[in-house]
Coordinates of N, CA, C and O in Angstrom, one line a residue:
M1 N -22.8 -3.6 -32.1 CA -22.3 -4.4 -31.6 C -21.8 -5.0 -30.3 O -21.7 -3.7 -29.0
S2 N -22.1 -5.6 -29.9 CA -21.9 -6.2 -28.3 C -20.6 -6.8 -27.9 O -20.2 -7.6 -28.4
I3 N -20.1 -6.4 -26.8 CA -19.1 -7.3 -26.4 C -19.2 -8.1 -24.7 O -20.2 -7.9 -24.2
Q4 N -19.3 -9.5 -25.3 CA -19.2 -10.6 -24.2 C -17.9 -10.7 -23.7 O -16.9 -11.3 -23.8
Y5 N -18.1 -10.7 -22.3 CA -17.0 -11.4 -21.1 C -17.2 -12.6 -20.6 O -18.4 -12.6 -20.8
D6 N -16.1 -13.5 -20.4 CA -16.0 -14.5 -20.6 C -16.3 -14.5 -18.6 O -15.8 -13.3 -18.0
E7 N -16.6 -15.5 -17.7 CA -16.9 -15.6 -16.5 C -15.1 -15.4 -15.9 O -15.5 -14.3 -15.0
E8 N -14.4 -15.8 -16.4 CA -12.9 -15.7 -15.8 C -12.3 -14.1 -15.6 O -12.0 -13.2 -15.2
Q9 N -12.8 -13.3 -16.8 CA -12.3 -11.8 -17.0 C -13.5 -10.9 -16.1 O -13.5 -10.3 -15.5
N10 N -15.1 -11.5 -15.3 CA -15.3 -10.6 -15.2 C -14.7 -10.8 -13.1 O -15.0 -9.4 -12.8
E11 N -14.5 -11.5 -13.3 CA -13.7 -11.9 -12.2 C -12.8 -10.7 -12.1 O -12.8 -10.8 -10.9
S12 N -11.9 -10.8 -12.9 CA -10.3 -9.7 -12.3 C -11.3 -8.6 -12.2 O -10.4 -7.8 -12.1
F13 N -12.3 -8.2 -13.2 CA -12.7 -7.1 -13.4 C -12.8 -6.3 -12.0 O -13.1 -5.3 -11.7
A14 N -13.7 -7.6 -11.2 CA -14.4 -6.7 -9.8 C -13.2 -7.0 -9.1 O -13.8 -6.5 -7.8
L15 N -12.2 -7.3 -9.3 CA -10.6 -6.7 -8.2 C -10.9 -5.4 -8.2 O -9.9 -4.7 -7.6
G16 N -10.8 -3.9 -9.4 CA -10.9 -3.1 -9.1 C -9.9 -3.1 -10.6 O -9.5 -3.7 -11.8
S17 N -10.7 -1.5 -10.8 CA -9.3 -1.1 -11.8 C -8.0 -0.7 -11.4 O -7.8 0.0 -10.8
S18 N -7.0 -0.6 -12.4 CA -6.3 -0.2 -12.6 C -5.0 -0.5 -13.7 O -5.8 -0.8 -14.8
V19 N -3.9 0.3 -14.0 CA -3.2 0.8 -14.7 C -2.9 -1.5 -15.4 O -2.4 -1.3 -16.3
Y20 N -3.0 -1.7 -14.8 CA -2.6 -3.3 -14.2 C -3.4 -5.0 -14.6 O -3.0 -5.5 -14.8
G21 N -4.7 -3.5 -15.4 CA -6.1 -4.6 -15.1 C -6.8 -5.0 -14.2 O -7.4 -6.6 -14.3
G22 N -6.5 -4.7 -12.9 CA -7.2 -5.5 -12.1 C -6.3 -6.4 -10.5 O -6.4 -6.7 -9.8
R23 N -5.0 -6.0 -11.5 CA -3.9 -7.5 -11.0 C -4.3 -6.5 -8.9 O -3.5 -5.2 -8.9
P24 N -3.9 -7.5 -8.6 CA -3.1 -6.7 -6.7 C -1.9 -6.2 -7.2 O -1.5 -6.7 -7.8
T25 N -2.0 -4.8 -6.8 CA -0.6 -4.0 -6.8 C 0.0 -3.6 -5.0 O 0.7 -2.7 -5.6
F26 N -1.0 -4.5 -4.6 CA -0.2 -4.4 -3.0 C 0.0 -5.3 -2.1 O -1.2 -6.1 -3.0
A27 N 1.3 -5.5 -1.1 CA 0.8 -6.7 -0.3 C 0.7 -6.1 0.9 O 1.7 -5.1 1.3
L28 N 0.7 -6.5 1.9 CA 0.6 -6.0 3.2 C 0.9 -7.6 4.4 O 0.9 -8.7 4.1
V29 N 2.3 -7.6 4.4 CA 3.3 -8.8 5.2 C 3.0 -8.0 6.6 O 3.3 -7.5 7.5
R30 N 2.4 -9.4 7.5 CA 2.5 -9.5 9.0 C 4.2 -10.9 9.5 O 3.8 -11.4 9.3
D31 N 4.7 -10.2 10.2 CA 5.7 -10.9 10.6 C 6.0 -10.8 12.1 O 5.3 -9.3 13.4
E32 N 5.5 -11.8 13.0 CA 5.8 -11.9 14.6 C 6.7 -12.6 14.9 O 7.1 -13.4 14.1
D33 N 7.4 -12.1 16.0 CA 8.2 -12.6 16.0 C 8.8 -12.5 17.1 O 9.2 -11.2 18.4
G34 N 8.6 -13.9 18.3 CA 7.8 -13.4 19.6 C 6.8 -12.5 20.0 O 5.9 -12.5 19.8
N35 N 7.0 -11.1 20.8 CA 6.7 -10.2 21.1 C 5.9 -9.0 20.1 O 5.8 -8.6 20.3
D36 N 7.3 -9.3 19.4 CA 7.2 -7.9 18.3 C 6.4 -8.2 17.0 O 7.2 -9.4 16.4
V37 N 5.8 -7.8 16.6 CA 4.6 -8.1 15.9 C 5.1 -6.7 14.4 O 5.2 -5.4 15.0
T38 N 5.0 -6.7 13.6 CA 5.2 -5.7 12.8 C 4.6 -5.8 11.2 O 4.4 -7.0 10.6
L39 N 4.1 -5.2 10.7 CA 3.0 -4.9 9.1 C 4.0 -4.1 8.4 O 4.4 -3.2 8.4
T40 N 4.5 -5.1 7.1 CA 4.7 -3.8 6.3 C 3.8 -3.8 4.8 O 3.8 -5.4 4.4
L41 N 4.1 -2.2 4.2 CA 3.4 -2.1 3.0 C 5.0 -2.3 2.2 O 5.3 -1.6 2.1
Y42 N 3.6 -3.1 0.7 CA 4.8 -3.5 -0.7 C 3.8 -2.7 -1.7 O 3.1 -2.5 -1.7
E43 N 4.7 -2.2 -2.5 CA 4.1 -1.8 -3.7 C 4.2 -2.5 -4.9 O 5.5 -2.7 -4.9
L44 N 3.1 -3.7 -5.6 CA 3.9 -4.3 -6.6 C 4.0 -3.9 -7.6 O 3.2 -2.9 -8.1
L45 N 5.2 -3.8 -8.3 CA 5.6 -3.1 -9.7 C 6.6 -3.8 -11.0 O 7.2 -4.9 -10.6
P46 N 6.1 -3.9 -11.9 CA 7.0 -4.4 -12.6 C 8.9 -3.7 -12.3 O 8.8 -2.4 -12.3
T47 N 9.3 -4.4 -12.9 CA 11.0 -4.3 -12.9 C 11.5 -2.7 -13.2 O 12.1 -1.9 -12.0
G48 N 10.6 -2.4 -14.9 CA 11.2 -1.4 -15.3 C 11.1 -0.1 -14.7 O 11.1 0.8 -14.1
Q49 N 9.7 -0.3 -14.1 CA 8.8 0.9 -13.3 C 9.6 1.1 -12.0 O 10.2 2.9 -11.7
A50 N 9.3 0.2 -11.3 CA 10.8 0.4 -10.2 C 11.9 1.1 -10.5 O 12.1 2.6 -9.6
D51 N 12.8 0.3 -11.4 CA 14.0 1.3 -11.4 C 13.9 2.7 -11.9 O 14.7 3.6 -11.4
A52 N 13.2 3.4 -12.9 CA 12.9 4.3 -13.0 C 12.6 5.3 -12.0 O 13.0 6.3 -11.9
R53 N 11.4 4.5 -11.3 CA 11.2 5.1 -9.8 C 12.7 5.7 -9.3 O 13.0 7.0 -8.6
R54 N 13.0 4.5 -9.2 CA 14.5 4.8 -8.0 C 15.5 6.2 -8.8 O 15.6 6.6 -8.0
R55 N 15.5 5.9 -9.8 CA 16.4 6.7 -10.7 C 16.1 8.1 -10.8 O 16.8 9.5 -10.4
R56 N 14.6 8.4 -10.2 CA 14.8 10.0 -10.6 C 14.2 9.9 -8.7 O 15.2 11.3 -8.8
L57 N 14.7 9.4 -8.3 CA 15.0 9.6 -6.4 C 16.1 9.8 -6.3 O 16.4 10.7 -5.4
E58 N 16.9 9.1 -6.9 CA 18.4 9.3 -6.4 C 18.6 10.6 -7.8 O 20.1 11.3 -6.7
R59 N 18.5 11.4 -8.3 CA 18.6 12.3 -8.8 C 18.3 13.4 -8.5 O 18.8 14.3 -8.2
R60 N 17.3 13.3 -7.9 CA 16.7 14.8 -7.0 C 17.6 14.2 -5.7 O 16.7 14.9 -4.2
R61 N 18.5 13.4 -5.5 CA 19.0 13.1 -4.2 C 17.9 12.7 -2.9 O 18.5 13.4 -1.7
Q62 N 16.7 11.9 -3.1 CA 16.0 11.4 -2.1 C 16.4 10.0 -1.9 O 16.6 9.6 -2.8
Q63 N 15.8 9.3 -0.7 CA 16.1 8.1 -0.7 C 15.2 7.5 -1.7 O 13.9 7.7 -1.4
A64 N 15.3 6.5 -2.2 CA 14.3 5.4 -2.7 C 14.8 4.3 -1.3 O 14.9 4.0 -1.0
S65 N 12.9 3.7 -2.2 CA 12.2 2.7 -1.3 C 13.0 1.9 -2.1 O 13.7 1.3 -2.6
K66 N 13.0 0.3 -0.3 CA 14.0 -0.8 -1.0 C 13.1 -1.4 -1.9 O 12.0 -1.7 -1.6
I67 N 13.8 -1.5 -2.7 CA 13.1 -3.1 -4.0 C 13.4 -4.2 -3.4 O 14.1 -4.4 -3.1
V68 N 12.6 -5.2 -3.9 CA 12.7 -6.2 -3.4 C 11.9 -7.3 -4.5 O 11.3 -7.4 -4.8
P69 N 12.9 -8.9 -4.7 CA 12.4 -9.6 -5.5 C 11.1 -10.3 -4.9 O 10.7 -10.3 -4.1
F70 N 10.1 -10.2 -6.0 CA 8.9 -10.2 -5.7 C 8.7 -11.8 -4.9 O 8.0 -12.1 -3.9
D71 N 10.2 -12.7 -5.4 CA 9.4 -14.4 -4.4 C 10.8 -14.4 -3.8 O 9.9 -15.1 -2.0
E72 N 10.9 -13.2 -2.8 CA 11.0 -12.9 -2.1 C 10.5 -12.4 -0.6 O 10.5 -13.0 0.9
I73 N 9.5 -12.0 -1.0 CA 7.9 -11.3 -0.4 C 6.9 -11.8 -0.7 O 6.2 -12.4 0.4
I74 N 6.5 -12.7 -1.8 CA 5.7 -13.5 -2.0 C 5.8 -14.7 -1.8 O 5.9 -15.2 -3.0
G75 N 4.8 -15.7 -0.9 CA 5.1 -17.5 -1.4 C 3.9 -17.7 -2.4 O 2.8 -17.0 -2.7
D76 N 4.4 -18.7 -2.1 CA 3.4 -19.2 -3.4 C 1.6 -19.5 -3.0 O 1.1 -20.0 -4.0
S77 N 1.8 -19.4 -1.6 CA 0.6 -19.9 -1.1 C -0.1 -18.7 -0.5 O -1.1 -19.2 -0.1
V78 N 0.3 -17.7 -0.5 CA -0.6 -16.6 -0.3 C -1.7 -16.7 -1.6 O -1.8 -16.9 -2.8
D79 N -3.0 -16.4 -0.6 CA -3.6 -16.5 -2.1 C -4.1 -15.6 -2.9 O -4.2 -14.6 -2.4
G80 N -4.8 -16.2 -4.0 CA -5.0 -14.7 -5.1 C -3.6 -14.9 -6.0 O -3.7 -14.3 -7.0
V81 N -2.3 -15.5 -5.4 CA -1.0 -15.2 -6.0 C -0.8 -16.0 -7.6 O -0.5 -14.9 -8.6
E82 N -1.5 -17.0 -7.4 CA -1.9 -18.0 -8.8 C -2.6 -17.0 -9.9 O -2.4 -17.5 -11.0
D83 N -3.2 -16.0 -9.5 CA -4.1 -16.0 -11.0 C -3.3 -14.6 -11.8 O -4.1 -14.5 -12.7
W84 N -2.2 -14.4 -11.9 CA -1.1 -13.6 -12.1 C -0.1 -14.1 -13.0 O 0.6 -14.8 -11.9
T85 N 0.5 -13.4 -13.7 CA 2.0 -13.9 -13.9 C 2.7 -12.6 -13.2 O 2.2 -11.7 -13.5
W86 N 3.7 -13.5 -12.2 CA 4.8 -12.4 -11.9 C 5.8 -12.1 -12.3 O 6.8 -11.5 -11.2
D87 N 6.2 -13.1 -13.7 CA 7.5 -12.3 -14.0 C 7.7 -11.1 -14.5 O 7.2 -10.4 -14.7
D88 N 9.4 -11.2 -13.8 CA 9.6 -9.6 -14.2 C 9.2 -8.4 -12.9 O 8.8 -7.2 -13.3
W89 N 8.6 -8.9 -12.2 CA 7.4 -8.0 -10.9 C 8.6 -7.8 -9.4 O 9.5 -9.1 -9.2
V90 N 8.0 -6.6 -9.2 CA 9.7 -6.6 -7.3 C 8.1 -5.9 -6.2 O 7.3 -5.4 -7.1
A91 N 8.7 -6.4 -5.9 CA 7.9 -5.6 -4.5 C 8.8 -4.3 -4.3 O 10.6 -4.3 -3.3
V92 N 8.3 -3.2 -3.5 CA 8.7 -2.3 -3.1 C 8.4 -1.4 -1.7 O 7.4 -1.7 -2.2
K93 N 9.2 -1.6 -1.0 CA 8.5 -1.1 0.3 C 8.2 0.2 0.5 O 8.3 1.3 0.3
V94 N 6.5 0.0 0.8 CA 6.9 1.5 1.8 C 6.5 2.1 2.5 O 7.3 3.2 2.6
K95 N 6.2 1.5 3.9 CA 6.6 1.8 5.1 C 7.1 0.3 6.4 O 5.7 -0.3 5.8
R96 N 7.2 0.3 6.6 CA 6.5 -0.6 8.2 C 6.7 -0.3 9.4 O 7.4 0.9 9.4
L97 N 5.9 -0.8 10.3 CA 4.8 -0.3 11.1 C 5.0 -1.1 12.4 O 4.6 -2.2 12.1
S98 N 5.1 -0.6 13.6 CA 4.8 -1.5 14.5 C 4.5 -0.9 15.4 O 5.3 0.5 15.6
G99 N 4.6 -1.4 17.3 CA 4.3 -1.1 18.0 C 2.8 0.2 18.1 O 1.7 0.1 17.5
A100 N 2.8 1.3 18.9 CA 2.1 2.4 18.7 C 1.7 2.7 17.3 O 0.4 3.0 16.9
R101 N 2.5 3.4 16.7 CA 2.5 3.3 15.0 C 1.6 2.8 14.3 O 0.6 2.9 13.7
L102 N 1.4 0.7 14.6 CA 0.4 0.1 14.1 C -0.4 0.0 14.5 O -1.5 -0.1 13.7
R103 N -0.3 -0.1 16.0 CA -2.0 0.0 16.6 C -3.0 1.3 16.2 O -4.3 1.1 16.2
S104 N -2.4 1.9 16.0 CA -3.2 3.6 15.9 C -3.8 3.0 14.9 O -4.6 4.1 14.0
L105 N -3.3 2.5 13.4 CA -3.9 2.1 12.3 C -4.6 1.2 11.7 O -5.5 0.4 11.2
L106 N -4.7 0.3 13.4 CA -6.3 -0.9 13.6 C -7.6 -0.8 12.2 O -7.7 -1.5 12.2
Q107 N -7.8 0.4 13.5 CA -9.5 0.8 12.2 C -9.0 0.9 11.6 O -10.3 0.4 10.7
L108 N -8.6 2.0 10.6 CA -8.5 1.8 9.0 C -7.8 0.7 8.5 O -8.5 0.5 7.0
L109 N -6.9 0.0 8.7 CA -6.6 -2.2 9.0 C -7.9 -2.3 8.3 O -8.7 -2.7 7.4
D110 N -8.7 -2.5 9.6 CA -9.9 -3.4 9.5 C -11.1 -2.9 8.4 O -11.6 -3.5 7.7
K111 N -11.0 -1.2 8.6 CA -12.3 -0.7 7.8 C -11.7 -1.0 5.9 O -12.9 -1.6 5.6
S112 N -10.3 -0.4 5.8 CA -9.9 -0.9 4.5 C -10.3 -2.5 4.0 O -10.4 -2.7 3.2
L113 N -10.5 -3.3 4.6 CA -10.4 -4.6 4.5 C -11.4 -5.3 4.2 O -11.4 -6.0 3.1
R114 N -12.4 -5.1 5.3 CA -13.6 -5.0 5.4 C -14.2 -4.5 4.3 O -15.2 -5.5 2.8
E115 N -14.2 -3.7 3.2 CA -14.6 -3.5 2.1 C -14.4 -4.0 1.1 O -14.4 -4.0 0.0
T116 N -13.0 -4.5 0.9 CA -12.6 -5.4 -0.3 C -13.2 -7.2 -0.1 O -12.5 -7.7 -0.3
N117 N -13.9 -7.3 1.5 CA -14.2 -8.8 1.9 C -12.8 -9.2 2.1 O -13.2 -11.0 1.9
L118 N -12.4 -8.9 2.5 CA -10.7 -9.5 2.7 C -11.3 -9.6 4.8 O -11.7 -8.5 5.2
D119 N -10.6 -10.7 5.0 CA -10.5 -11.2 6.4 C -9.8 -10.5 7.3 O -8.1 -10.5 7.4
P120 N -9.7 -8.9 8.0 CA -8.8 -8.3 8.5 C -8.0 -9.3 9.8 O -6.7 -9.2 10.2
T121 N -8.3 -10.6 9.9 CA -7.7 -11.2 11.4 C -6.2 -11.5 10.2 O -5.6 -12.2 11.1
K122 N -6.3 -11.4 8.8 CA -5.3 -12.5 8.6 C -4.1 -11.5 8.9 O -3.1 -12.5 8.6
V123 N -4.3 -10.5 9.2 CA -2.9 -9.5 9.3 C -2.8 -8.1 10.5 O -2.4 -8.4 11.9
T124 N -4.8 -9.1 11.3 CA -4.3 -8.4 12.6 C -4.0 -9.7 13.4 O -4.2 -9.5 15.3
G125 N -4.7 -10.8 13.9 CA -4.4 -11.8 14.1 C -2.9 -12.2 14.6 O -2.3 -11.1 14.9
T126 N -2.6 -14.0 14.6 CA -1.4 -13.9 15.4 C -0.8 -15.1 14.0 O -1.4 -14.8 13.5
G127 N 0.9 -14.6 14.5 CA 1.6 -15.6 13.3 C 1.3 -14.5 12.2 O 1.2 -13.6 12.3
S128 N 1.9 -15.2 10.9 CA 2.8 -14.4 10.0 C 2.2 -14.5 8.6 O 1.5 -16.0 8.4
S129 N 1.8 -13.5 8.5 CA 1.2 -14.1 6.9 C 1.3 -12.8 5.6 O 1.9 -11.7 6.0
T130 N 0.8 -12.9 4.7 CA 1.3 -11.9 3.7 C -0.4 -12.1 2.7 O -1.5 -12.7 2.9
V131 N -1.2 -10.7 2.7 CA -2.2 -10.3 2.4 C -1.8 -9.4 0.6 O -1.5 -8.6 0.9
L132 N -3.1 -9.6 -0.7 CA -2.7 -9.7 -1.7 C -3.5 -8.5 -1.7 O -5.1 -8.6 -1.1
L133 N -3.8 -6.8 -2.1 CA -4.3 -5.8 -2.0 C -4.3 -4.9 -3.6 O -4.2 -5.0 -3.9
D134 N -6.1 -4.5 -3.8 CA -6.2 -3.6 -4.8 C -5.8 -2.8 -5.2 O -5.0 -2.4 -3.7
E135 N -5.4 -1.9 -5.9 CA -4.6 -0.8 -6.1 C -5.5 0.2 -4.8 O -4.9 0.6 -3.8
E136 N -6.4 0.8 -4.8 CA -7.1 1.3 -4.1 C -7.2 1.1 -2.7 O -7.0 1.9 -1.7
T137 N -6.9 -0.2 -2.1 CA -6.6 -0.2 -0.8 C -5.4 0.4 -0.5 O -5.4 0.7 1.1
G138 N -4.6 -0.3 -1.0 CA -3.6 0.2 -1.3 C -3.1 1.0 -0.9 O -2.1 1.5 0.0
I139 N -3.5 1.8 -1.7 CA -3.1 3.5 -1.7 C -4.0 3.9 -1.0 O -3.0 5.0 0.1
R140 N -4.4 3.4 0.2 CA -5.6 4.3 1.5 C -4.8 3.4 2.2 O -4.1 4.6 3.2
L141 N -4.0 3.0 2.6 CA -3.1 1.9 3.7 C -1.8 3.1 4.1 O -1.0 2.8 4.3
S142 N -1.5 3.4 2.1 CA 0.0 4.2 1.9 C -0.4 5.0 3.0 O 0.7 5.6 3.0
L143 N -1.1 5.9 2.7 CA -1.5 6.9 3.3 C -1.5 7.4 5.0 O -0.5 8.2 5.4
G144 N -2.0 5.8 5.3 CA -1.3 5.8 6.9 C -0.3 5.8 6.8 O -0.2 5.9 8.0
F145 N 0.0 4.3 6.5 CA 1.6 4.0 6.6 C 2.7 5.2 6.6 O 3.1 5.5 7.7
I146 N 2.6 6.1 6.0 CA 3.5 6.8 5.2 C 2.9 8.4 6.4 O 3.9 8.9 6.8
G147 N 2.0 8.3 6.5 CA 1.9 9.1 7.6 C 2.5 9.3 9.2 O 2.5 10.1 9.7
V148 N 2.1 8.0 9.2 CA 2.2 7.9 11.1 C 4.0 7.8 11.2 O 3.9 7.6 12.3
K149 N 4.2 7.0 10.2 CA 5.6 6.7 10.8 C 6.6 7.8 11.5 O 7.3 7.8 12.2
P150 N 6.6 8.8 11.0 CA 7.4 10.3 11.3 C 6.5 10.6 13.2 O 7.6 11.3 14.1
L151 N 5.5 10.3 13.5 CA 5.1 11.2 14.5 C 5.4 10.0 15.8 O 5.6 8.9 15.3
R152 N 5.7 10.9 16.6 CA 5.3 10.4 18.2 C 4.2 10.5 19.0 O 4.0 9.6 20.2
R153 N 3.1 11.3 18.6 CA 2.5 11.6 19.9 C 0.8 10.6 18.9 O 0.7 10.5 18.4
V154 N 0.5 9.5 20.1 CA -0.1 8.8 20.1 C -1.7 9.1 19.3 O -2.3 9.3 18.1
D155 N -1.9 10.7 20.2 CA -3.6 11.1 19.3 C -2.9 12.4 18.0 O -3.8 12.0 17.1
R156 N -2.2 12.5 17.3 CA -1.4 12.7 15.8 C -1.9 11.4 15.1 O -2.2 11.4 14.1
M157 N -1.1 10.4 15.9 CA -1.4 9.1 14.8 C -2.7 8.4 14.4 O -3.0 8.4 13.5
R158 N -3.1 8.6 16.0 CA -5.1 8.0 15.6 C -5.5 9.6 14.5 O -6.8 9.2 13.9
S159 N -5.4 10.8 14.6 CA -6.2 11.2 14.2 C -5.9 11.4 12.4 O -7.0 11.7 11.8
H160 N -4.6 11.1 12.1 CA -3.7 11.2 10.8 C -4.5 9.7 10.7 O -5.2 10.2 9.4
S161 N -4.7 8.9 10.8 CA -5.4 7.2 10.5 C -6.9 7.7 10.5 O -7.4 7.4 9.2
R162 N -7.7 8.6 11.7 CA -9.2 9.3 11.6 C -9.2 9.8 9.5 O -10.6 9.5 9.1
G163 N -8.5 10.5 9.7 CA -8.9 11.6 8.4 C -8.4 10.7 7.0 O -9.3 11.2 6.0
V164 N -7.6 9.6 7.1 CA -7.2 9.1 5.7 C -8.5 8.5 6.0 O -9.2 7.9 5.0
A165 N -9.3 8.2 6.4 CA -10.8 6.9 6.2 C -11.4 7.7 6.2 O -12.1 7.1 5.7
R166 N -11.5 9.0 6.3 CA -13.1 9.7 6.0 C -12.4 10.4 4.2 O -13.3 10.5 3.7
M167 N -11.1 10.2 4.0 CA -10.7 10.3 2.4 C -12.1 10.1 1.8 O -11.5 8.8 1.6
S168 N -12.0 10.2 0.4 CA -12.7 9.9 -0.9 C -11.8 8.6 -1.5 O -10.1 9.4 -1.9
I169 N -11.3 8.2 -2.2 CA -10.8 7.7 -3.6 C -10.3 8.2 -4.5 O -8.9 8.2 -4.2
E170 N -10.9 9.7 -4.2 CA -10.2 10.4 -5.1 C -8.9 11.1 -4.5 O -8.0 11.8 -5.2
E171 N -9.1 11.6 -3.1 CA -8.1 12.3 -2.7 C -6.8 11.2 -2.2 O -6.0 12.1 -2.6
C172 N -7.2 10.7 -1.8 CA -6.6 8.9 -1.6 C -5.3 9.2 -2.8 O -4.0 9.4 -3.1
Y173 N -5.7 9.0 -4.1 CA -4.8 9.4 -5.0 C -4.2 10.5 -5.4 O -2.8 10.3 -5.7
Y174 N -4.8 11.4 -5.2 CA -4.1 13.0 -5.5 C -2.6 12.6 -4.3 O -2.0 13.2 -4.6
W175 N -2.9 12.8 -3.1 CA -2.0 12.2 -2.3 C -1.2 12.0 -2.3 O -0.1 11.7 -1.9
Y176 N -1.6 10.6 -3.1 CA -0.4 9.6 -2.5 C 0.2 9.6 -3.8 O 1.6 9.5 -3.7
A177 N -0.2 10.3 -5.1 CA 1.1 10.7 -5.9 C 2.0 11.4 -5.5 O 3.1 12.3 -5.5
K178 N 1.8 12.9 -4.4 CA 1.8 13.7 -4.0 C 3.1 12.9 -2.9 O 4.3 13.6 -2.8
C179 N 2.7 11.9 -2.3 CA 3.8 11.7 -1.0 C 4.6 11.0 -2.0 O 5.6 10.8 -0.9
R180 N 4.6 10.2 -3.3 CA 5.8 9.3 -3.9 C 5.8 9.8 -5.0 O 7.2 9.4 -5.0
S181 N 6.3 10.6 -5.1 CA 6.4 11.7 -6.4 C 7.6 12.6 -5.9 O 8.0 13.2 -4.8
P182 N 8.8 12.1 -6.4 CA 10.1 12.9 -6.7 C 10.5 14.4 -6.3 O 10.6 15.5 -5.9
E183 N 9.1 14.7 -7.2 CA 8.7 16.4 -7.3 C 8.5 16.6 -6.0 O 8.4 18.4 -6.1
Y184 N 7.5 16.0 -5.0 CA 7.1 16.7 -4.2 C 7.6 16.0 -3.2 O 7.3 15.3 -2.5
P185 N 8.9 16.4 -2.6 CA 10.2 15.9 -1.3 C 8.8 15.7 0.5 O 9.2 15.2 1.0
N186 N 7.9 17.1 -0.3 CA 7.1 17.3 1.2 C 5.8 17.0 1.2 O 5.0 18.0 1.7
G187 N 5.6 15.9 0.3 CA 4.5 15.3 0.1 C 3.5 15.1 1.7 O 2.7 15.6 2.0
A188 N 4.0 14.3 2.1 CA 3.9 13.4 3.1 C 3.4 14.4 4.4 O 2.8 14.5 5.2
Q189 N 4.6 15.4 4.5 CA 4.9 16.4 5.4 C 2.6 17.4 5.0 O 2.5 17.6 6.1
A190 N 3.0 17.8 4.0 CA 1.4 18.0 3.5 C 0.6 17.7 4.4 O -0.4 18.4 4.1
L191 N 0.4 16.2 3.8 CA -0.7 15.1 3.9 C -1.1 15.4 5.5 O -2.3 15.7 6.1
R192 N 0.3 15.9 6.5 CA -0.3 15.3 7.7 C -0.9 16.5 8.2 O -1.4 16.5 9.2
S193 N -0.2 17.8 7.6 CA -0.6 19.5 7.9 C -2.4 19.6 7.5 O -2.5 19.7 8.3
L194 N -3.0 18.6 6.5 CA -3.4 18.8 6.6 C -4.8 18.2 7.6 O -6.1 18.6 7.7
L195 N -4.5 17.0 7.2 CA -4.6 15.5 8.6 C -5.3 16.2 9.7 O -5.6 15.6 10.8
K196 N -3.9 17.0 10.6 CA -4.0 17.9 11.7 C -5.3 18.3 12.3 O -5.8 19.3 11.5
Q197 N -5.3 17.6 13.9 CA -6.9 18.2 14.1 C -6.0 18.9 15.5 O -5.4 18.9 16.1

């Protein structure tokens, strides 16, 4: 028995695999306000899954990430947004970076976006913009964002960024699970220790 896929299905599989069938599960939002530029990484989840994660974190007395309605973060003009149905989806904030922390991740951003055929200047250029990301790219960037947020020394930020860039995707998934799970409140600290040079 042979299985035939139509052209539209092949395009969706080309986006990558995930629990959600190749749908983008992260968004990178660039905001520019005068001289201040910020990049915010969001994970895109069904409302039920985001609420369940929030409740698990609250039970363990850990701070839950901010949950924002999908429409407040992602506009209709974002490339690829019309390819999927977003009813009952929300955006869960991973981290927001600016200044030296953001600059320390520019090489990781550039490399990660180029590997998925996205134009890095959409988030490193000027003005405000939003880019939808596949799961693998979002998870790799999450490790960079989560890892550099509390650091103060630029050399450690850059070292962390280079370490995340060198990790295999399997390692990224493992550490992402550790960093985002309520059962491992020190996951991000352990990742920083691993990548410390």
